[in-house]
CSV table of C-alpha atoms in Angstrom, one decimal:
chain,number,residue,atom,x,y,z
A,1,PHE,CA,156.4,-6.0,170.3
A,2,CYS,CA,153.3,-7.8,169.2
A,3,LYS,CA,151.5,-9.6,172.0
A,4,THR,CA,149.1,-11.6,169.9
A,5,PHE,CA,151.9,-12.8,167.6
A,6,SER,CA,153.9,-14.0,170.6
A,7,GLU,CA,150.8,-15.9,171.9
A,8,ILE,CA,150.3,-17.6,168.5
A,9,MET,CA,154.0,-18.6,168.5
A,10,LEU,CA,153.6,-20.1,172.0
A,11,ILE,CA,150.5,-22.0,170.8
A,12,THR,CA,152.5,-23.4,167.9
A,13,TYR,CA,155.2,-24.6,170.3
A,14,PHE,CA,152.8,-26.3,172.7
A,15,LEU,CA,150.8,-27.9,169.9
A,16,LYS,CA,154.1,-29.5,168.6
A,17,GLN,CA,154.6,-30.8,172.1
A,18,GLY,CA,151.2,-32.5,172.0
A,19,ARG,CA,149.7,-30.3,174.7
A,20,THR,CA,146.0,-29.3,175.0
A,21,ILE,CA,145.5,-25.6,175.0
A,22,LEU,CA,142.6,-23.3,176.1
A,23,PHE,CA,142.8,-19.7,174.8
A,24,LEU,CA,140.6,-17.4,176.8
A,25,LEU,CA,139.6,-14.0,175.4
A,26,PRO,CA,137.3,-11.2,176.8
A,27,ASP,CA,134.8,-10.8,174.0
A,28,GLY,CA,133.4,-12.6,170.9
A,29,ASP,CA,134.8,-10.2,168.4
A,30,LYS,CA,138.4,-10.5,169.6
A,31,LEU,CA,138.0,-14.3,170.0
A,32,ASN,CA,136.9,-14.7,166.3
A,33,LYS,CA,139.8,-12.5,165.1
A,34,VAL,CA,142.4,-14.4,167.1
A,35,ARG,CA,140.9,-17.8,166.1
A,36,GLY,CA,141.1,-16.7,162.5
A,37,ARG,CA,144.8,-15.8,162.8
A,38,CYS,CA,145.5,-19.1,164.5
A,39,LYS,CA,143.7,-21.0,161.8
A,40,LYS,CA,145.9,-19.3,159.1
A,41,VAL,CA,149.1,-20.3,160.9
A,42,ILE,CA,147.8,-23.9,161.5
A,43,LEU,CA,146.8,-24.3,157.8
A,44,ALA,CA,150.1,-22.9,156.6
A,45,ASN,CA,151.9,-25.4,158.8
A,46,ARG,CA,149.6,-28.3,158.4
A,47,GLY,CA,152.3,-30.9,157.8
A,48,PHE,CA,154.6,-29.6,160.5
A,49,LEU,CA,151.9,-29.6,163.2
A,50,GLY,CA,150.1,-32.7,162.1
A,51,TYR,CA,146.8,-30.9,161.7
A,52,ASN,CA,144.0,-33.4,160.9
A,53,ASP,CA,140.9,-31.5,159.5
A,54,ASP,CA,139.4,-34.6,157.8
A,55,LYS,CA,137.7,-36.1,160.9
A,56,GLY,CA,136.4,-32.8,162.3
A,57,PHE,CA,136.8,-31.7,165.9
A,58,SER,CA,134.3,-30.8,168.6
A,59,PRO,CA,133.3,-28.2,169.6
A,60,VAL,CA,133.1,-26.2,166.3
A,61,GLY,CA,136.0,-23.8,166.1
A,62,SER,CA,138.4,-26.0,167.9
A,63,PHE,CA,141.4,-27.8,166.3
A,64,GLY,CA,142.7,-31.4,166.7
A,65,PHE,CA,146.1,-32.8,165.8
A,66,ASN,CA,147.5,-36.3,165.0
A,67,ASN,CA,149.8,-36.2,168.0
A,68,GLY,CA,146.9,-35.8,170.4
A,69,ALA,CA,147.3,-32.0,170.8
A,70,ALA,CA,144.2,-29.8,170.8
A,71,LEU,CA,143.4,-26.1,170.7
A,72,TYR,CA,140.2,-24.7,172.3
A,73,PHE,CA,138.8,-21.2,172.5
A,74,GLY,CA,136.5,-19.7,175.2
A,75,LEU,CA,135.2,-16.4,176.7
A,76,SER,CA,136.7,-15.4,180.0
A,77,SER,CA,133.2,-14.2,181.1
A,78,VAL,CA,131.8,-17.7,181.0
A,79,PRO,CA,132.9,-19.7,184.1
A,80,SER,CA,132.2,-23.1,182.4
A,81,ASN,CA,135.0,-22.4,179.9
A,82,MET,CA,137.5,-22.3,182.8
A,83,ASP,CA,135.9,-25.2,184.7
A,84,GLU,CA,135.1,-27.7,182.1
A,85,THR,CA,137.2,-27.3,178.9
A,86,PRO,CA,140.1,-29.9,179.0
A,87,ALA,CA,143.5,-28.2,178.9
A,88,ASP,CA,146.9,-28.4,180.5
A,89,VAL,CA,148.0,-25.0,179.1
A,90,VAL,CA,145.7,-22.0,179.6
A,91,ILE,CA,146.4,-18.6,177.8
A,92,PHE,CA,144.4,-15.8,179.2
A,93,ASP,CA,144.5,-12.8,176.8
A,94,GLU,CA,143.7,-9.1,177.7
A,95,TYR,CA,143.4,-10.0,181.4
A,96,ASP,CA,142.9,-6.3,182.4
A,97,VAL,CA,139.7,-6.1,180.2
A,98,HIS,CA,138.3,-8.9,182.4
A,99,ILE,CA,139.4,-7.1,185.6
A,100,ASN,CA,137.9,-3.8,184.5
A,101,SER,CA,134.5,-5.2,183.5
A,102,PRO,CA,131.9,-4.8,186.3
A,103,LYS,CA,130.4,-8.1,185.2
A,104,SER,CA,133.3,-10.3,184.4
A,105,ASN,CA,135.5,-9.2,187.4
A,106,LYS,CA,133.0,-10.9,189.7
A,107,ILE,CA,134.4,-14.2,188.3
A,108,ASP,CA,137.7,-15.1,190.1
A,109,ALA,CA,139.1,-16.4,186.8
A,110,LYS,CA,142.7,-16.6,188.1
A,111,SER,CA,141.8,-18.9,191.0
A,112,ARG,CA,139.4,-21.0,188.9
A,113,VAL,CA,142.1,-21.7,186.3
A,114,SER,CA,144.9,-22.1,188.9
A,115,ASN,CA,143.0,-24.6,191.0
A,116,ARG,CA,142.1,-26.6,187.9
A,117,LEU,CA,145.7,-26.8,186.7
A,118,THR,CA,147.0,-28.1,190.0
A,119,SER,CA,145.7,-31.5,189.0
A,120,LYS,CA,147.9,-31.4,185.9
A,121,SER,CA,151.5,-32.5,186.3
A,122,ASN,CA,152.6,-30.1,183.5
A,123,GLY,CA,149.9,-27.4,183.9
A,124,LEU,CA,150.8,-24.0,182.7
A,125,PHE,CA,148.9,-20.7,183.1
A,126,ILE,CA,149.9,-17.8,180.9
A,127,ILE,CA,148.3,-14.4,181.5
A,128,SER,CA,148.9,-11.5,179.0
A,129,SER,CA,147.4,-8.0,178.7
A,130,THR,CA,147.9,-4.4,177.8
A,131,ALA,CA,148.3,-2.7,181.2
A,132,SER,CA,145.1,-0.8,181.8
A,133,ALA,CA,143.8,-1.8,185.3
A,134,ILE,CA,144.5,0.7,188.1
A,135,LYS,CA,147.3,-0.5,190.5
A,136,GLY,CA,145.9,-2.5,193.4
A,137,ASN,CA,142.9,-3.9,191.5
A,138,GLY,CA,144.6,-7.2,190.7
A,139,GLY,CA,145.4,-6.5,187.1
A,140,ILE,CA,148.4,-7.5,185.0
A,141,THR,CA,150.7,-4.9,186.7
A,142,ASP,CA,149.9,-6.3,190.1
A,143,LEU,CA,150.6,-9.8,188.9
A,144,TYR,CA,153.9,-8.7,187.3
A,145,ASP,CA,155.0,-6.9,190.5
A,146,SER,CA,154.4,-10.1,192.5
A,147,SER,CA,156.4,-12.3,190.1
A,148,ARG,CA,160.0,-12.8,189.3
A,149,ARG,CA,160.2,-9.8,186.9
A,150,TYR,CA,161.9,-9.6,183.6
A,151,GLU,CA,162.0,-6.5,181.4
A,152,ASN,CA,162.9,-6.3,177.8
A,153,GLN,CA,166.0,-4.1,177.3
A,154,LEU,CA,167.8,-2.9,174.2
A,155,PRO,CA,171.6,-2.4,173.9
A,156,CYS,CA,173.2,0.9,172.9
A,157,ASN,CA,174.9,0.7,169.5
A,158,LYS,CA,177.7,2.9,170.8
A,159,CYS,CA,178.6,1.7,174.3
A,160,GLY,CA,176.8,-1.7,174.4
A,161,ALA,CA,175.0,-1.0,177.8
A,162,TYR,CA,171.5,-2.3,178.1
A,163,THR,CA,168.5,0.0,179.0
A,164,ASN,CA,164.8,-0.3,179.4
A,165,PHE,CA,164.0,2.8,177.3
A,166,LEU,CA,161.0,4.7,178.6
A,167,TYR,CA,159.3,7.5,176.7
A,168,ASP,CA,159.5,10.3,179.3
A,169,ASP,CA,163.0,9.5,180.4
A,170,HIS,CA,164.8,8.7,177.1
A,171,PHE,CA,162.9,9.8,174.0
A,172,ARG,CA,163.7,13.1,172.3
A,173,VAL,CA,162.9,14.9,169.0
A,174,ASP,CA,164.6,17.4,166.8
A,175,ASP,CA,163.1,20.8,166.0
A,176,TYR,CA,160.0,20.5,163.9
A,177,PRO,CA,157.2,22.8,162.7
A,178,LYS,CA,154.5,22.7,165.3
A,179,ASP,CA,151.7,22.6,162.7
A,180,ASP,CA,153.2,19.5,161.0
A,181,LEU,CA,153.6,16.7,163.4
A,182,ALA,CA,153.7,14.2,160.5
A,183,VAL,CA,157.2,15.5,159.6
A,184,ILE,CA,158.6,13.8,162.7
A,185,GLU,CA,157.8,10.4,161.4
A,186,ARG,CA,158.4,11.3,157.7
A,187,ASP,CA,161.9,12.7,158.3
A,188,SER,CA,162.9,10.4,161.2
A,189,LEU,CA,163.3,13.2,163.7
A,190,GLY,CA,162.6,11.1,166.8
A,191,TYR,CA,165.4,9.3,168.7
A,192,VAL,CA,166.4,7.9,172.2
A,193,VAL,CA,169.3,8.9,174.4
A,194,CYS,CA,171.5,6.3,176.0
A,195,PRO,CA,171.6,7.1,179.7
A,196,HIS,CA,175.1,5.6,180.0
A,197,CYS,CA,177.0,7.4,177.2
A,198,GLN,CA,174.5,10.0,176.1
A,199,ALA,CA,174.6,8.8,172.5
A,200,GLU,CA,171.7,9.7,170.3
A,201,LEU,CA,170.2,6.5,168.9
A,202,ARG,CA,168.2,7.0,165.7
A,203,ASP,CA,165.7,5.0,163.7
A,204,SER,CA,168.6,3.8,161.6
A,205,ASP,CA,170.1,2.3,164.8
A,206,GLN,CA,166.9,0.6,166.0
A,207,TYR,CA,167.2,-2.6,163.9
A,208,GLU,CA,170.7,-3.4,165.2
A,209,MET,CA,169.5,-2.7,168.7
A,210,LEU,CA,166.5,-5.1,168.3
A,211,LYS,CA,168.8,-7.9,167.2
A,212,GLY,CA,170.5,-7.7,170.6
A,213,ALA,CA,167.4,-7.2,172.7
A,214,LYS,CA,167.0,-9.5,175.7
A,215,PHE,CA,164.9,-10.0,178.9
A,216,VAL,CA,166.8,-9.0,182.0
A,217,CYS,CA,165.8,-10.3,185.4
A,218,LYS,CA,165.1,-7.6,188.0
A,219,ASP,CA,164.8,-10.1,190.9
A,220,GLU,CA,167.8,-12.4,190.7
A,221,ASN,CA,168.0,-13.2,194.4
A,222,LYS,CA,164.3,-13.7,195.2
A,223,THR,CA,162.1,-16.8,194.9
A,224,PHE,CA,158.6,-16.4,193.3
A,225,TYR,CA,155.8,-18.7,192.3
A,226,SER,CA,155.4,-17.0,188.9
A,227,VAL,CA,157.5,-15.3,186.2
A,228,GLY,CA,156.5,-12.0,184.6
A,229,PHE,CA,157.8,-10.3,181.4
A,230,HIS,CA,157.4,-6.7,180.4
A,231,ALA,CA,158.0,-5.3,176.9
A,232,THR,CA,157.3,-2.0,175.2
A,233,THR,CA,156.1,-1.5,171.7
A,234,TRP,CA,159.6,-0.3,170.6
A,235,SER,CA,161.0,-3.5,171.9
A,236,GLY,CA,159.9,-5.0,168.6
A,237,PRO,CA,160.1,-3.9,164.9
A,238,ASN,CA,156.5,-2.7,164.6
A,239,LYS,CA,157.1,1.0,165.5
A,240,SER,CA,160.2,3.2,164.9
A,241,PHE,CA,161.3,5.7,167.5
A,242,SER,CA,160.0,8.6,165.3
A,243,GLU,CA,156.6,6.9,165.0
A,244,ILE,CA,156.4,6.6,168.8
A,245,VAL,CA,157.3,10.3,169.3
A,246,HIS,CA,154.7,11.3,166.7
A,247,GLN,CA,152.0,9.3,168.4
A,248,ARG,CA,152.8,10.8,171.8
A,249,LEU,CA,152.8,14.4,170.6
A,250,LYS,CA,149.6,13.8,168.6
A,251,ALA,CA,147.9,12.7,171.8
A,252,GLY,CA,148.6,16.1,173.2
A,253,ASP,CA,147.2,16.8,176.6
A,254,ASP,CA,144.0,14.8,176.1
A,255,PRO,CA,143.7,12.5,179.2
A,256,LEU,CA,142.3,9.5,177.4
A,257,LEU,CA,144.7,9.7,174.5
A,258,MET,CA,147.6,10.0,176.8
A,259,ALA,CA,146.4,7.1,179.0
A,260,ASP,CA,146.0,4.9,175.9
A,261,PHE,CA,149.5,5.8,174.7
A,262,TYR,CA,151.2,4.8,177.9
A,263,ASN,CA,149.0,1.7,178.2
A,264,SER,CA,149.4,0.4,174.7
A,265,ARG,CA,152.9,1.6,173.8
A,266,GLU,CA,154.8,1.6,177.1
A,267,SER,CA,152.7,-1.2,178.7
A,268,ARG,CA,152.2,0.9,181.9
A,269,PRO,CA,148.8,1.3,183.7
A,270,ARG,CA,146.9,4.6,183.9
A,271,ASP,CA,148.2,5.3,187.4
A,272,LEU,CA,151.8,5.4,186.1
A,273,MET,CA,154.2,6.6,188.8
A,274,ARG,CA,154.6,10.3,188.9
A,275,ALA,CA,158.0,11.6,187.7
A,276,ASN,CA,159.9,14.1,190.0
A,277,GLY,CA,156.8,14.6,192.1
A,278,ASN,CA,154.8,16.0,189.1
A,279,THR,CA,152.0,14.3,187.2
A,280,ARG,CA,152.9,13.6,183.7
A,281,ASP,CA,151.8,16.4,181.3
A,282,GLY,CA,148.8,17.3,183.4
A,283,LEU,CA,147.2,13.8,183.5
A,284,ASN,CA,146.4,13.0,187.1
A,285,ARG,CA,147.8,9.5,187.8
A,286,LEU,CA,147.2,9.2,191.5
A,287,GLU,CA,146.6,5.7,192.8
A,288,TYR,CA,142.9,5.0,193.3
A,289,ASN,CA,140.6,2.1,192.6
A,290,LEU,CA,138.8,1.9,189.3
A,291,ARG,CA,135.1,2.7,189.6
A,292,CYS,CA,135.8,4.3,193.0
A,293,PRO,CA,136.8,8.0,192.3
A,294,PRO,CA,138.9,9.8,194.9
A,295,ALA,CA,137.5,12.6,197.0
A,296,GLU,CA,138.9,15.2,194.7
A,297,VAL,CA,136.3,14.4,192.1
A,298,LYS,CA,133.4,16.8,192.2
A,299,VAL,CA,131.6,16.0,189.0
A,300,MET,CA,131.5,12.9,186.7
A,301,THR,CA,130.6,12.8,183.0
A,302,CYS,CA,129.8,9.7,181.0
A,303,GLY,CA,130.5,9.5,177.2
A,304,ILE,CA,129.2,6.8,174.9
A,305,ASP,CA,130.4,6.3,171.4
A,306,VAL,CA,128.0,3.9,169.6
A,307,GLY,CA,129.1,1.7,166.6
A,308,LYS,CA,127.2,-0.9,164.6
A,309,THR,CA,127.6,-3.8,167.0
A,310,ARG,CA,129.4,-2.3,170.0
A,311,ALA,CA,129.7,0.9,172.1
A,312,HIS,CA,132.6,2.5,174.0
A,313,ILE,CA,131.8,3.9,177.3
A,314,VAL,CA,134.0,6.3,179.3
A,315,LEU,CA,133.4,7.7,182.8
A,316,LEU,CA,135.5,10.7,183.7
A,317,GLY,CA,135.8,12.5,187.1
A,318,TRP,CA,136.6,16.2,187.3
A,319,GLY,CA,138.1,18.1,190.1
A,320,TYR,CA,139.5,21.6,190.7
A,321,ASN,CA,142.2,23.1,188.5
A,322,ARG,CA,141.1,20.9,185.6
A,323,ASN,CA,142.3,17.8,187.3
A,324,THR,CA,140.9,14.8,185.4
A,325,PHE,CA,140.5,11.2,186.6
A,326,LEU,CA,139.7,8.2,184.5
A,327,VAL,CA,137.0,6.4,186.5
A,328,TYR,CA,135.9,3.7,184.0
A,329,LYS,CA,136.4,2.7,180.4
A,330,ASN,CA,135.0,-0.4,178.6
A,331,GLU,CA,133.7,-1.7,175.4
A,332,ILE,CA,130.1,-3.2,175.2
A,333,ASN,CA,129.2,-5.7,172.5
A,334,PHE,CA,125.4,-5.6,171.9
A,335,GLY,CA,125.1,-7.6,168.7
A,336,ASP,CA,122.6,-5.4,166.8
A,337,ARG,CA,120.9,-2.0,167.3
A,338,SER,CA,117.7,-3.6,168.7
A,339,GLN,CA,119.7,-4.8,171.7
A,340,LEU,CA,121.5,-1.4,172.2
A,341,LYS,CA,119.2,0.2,174.8
A,342,GLN,CA,118.9,-2.9,177.0
A,343,ALA,CA,122.7,-3.6,176.8
A,344,LEU,CA,123.6,0.0,177.8
A,345,THR,CA,121.0,0.1,180.6
A,346,THR,CA,122.1,-3.2,182.1
A,347,HIS,CA,125.8,-2.2,181.9
A,348,ILE,CA,125.3,1.3,183.4
A,349,MET,CA,123.1,-0.1,186.2
A,350,GLU,CA,125.7,-2.7,187.1
A,351,LEU,CA,128.4,0.0,187.0
A,352,CYS,CA,126.6,2.5,189.2
A,353,PHE,CA,125.0,0.2,191.8
A,354,ASN,CA,127.3,-2.9,191.9
A,355,LYS,CA,130.6,-1.0,191.5
């Protein structure tokens, strides 16, 4: 299930309706990538959308259309983008990145955008994200839990019953050589088990299952202000069951790799509910606020992986019996190496002293 592809399809739909759209993203690199993808779709459908690139459009990087529609882009860390850019549809991508940032999360982006859209008769606010914010911090999982919830379910090819297949509950794998994980994907050894009829559903069954996929409401008899949708990676054609099993086993017991797997593939936050009273595979998923480690933490370590224009920073907390807590994780864009020291110093100071 490709989140960005779905957002671009929504943009195309709203542009055809003549709507004005603001697409908010957490950093400049992601903004440029998504804008480039949108441009390819717009140019490929120039006639259908009525794109007019002869007269130009302001500001640079925005798109104007003959039916009055417009598409703007902005950074979620810049308040003026939420307060001033004209729009009746706002799409906020990677919301949890915004929530997890010690700088950006000081900006109440959701309230800013919501208050602004109240003046629009057809205002619409769409928030999407990979689930990475700890529960209780106001991230995408909290927004989903407070909405009318829909989850993407797949039908069993044998009995027809619908299920929201989850990795720990339904995924299995045939015997394989422990020193050759790649054979799982190569020989299609991964599969899911239908909880209703116990049928083994293989990669060869997945395409037919996807054709019958649908969003099922979990809150039919409740009234909510918003609507939320949850989908896993295997709810779409991007990854086979065997690929998912391979990726999970490849992550092993590494806390960060495991957390990234459940965040990006199952769309669950790092404090995923414990199954049968036990933490999943040794990764401590107790509920605690990000940047506020629980009392069990005795020592914290900070790791920084530096690239050409950005650095990844991870803060881990360690307790007794090798219990590990993810305290903080973020990506810092510093432009060039001359700005590296200042960018890291500023970021770490804000993290440590401003929480």
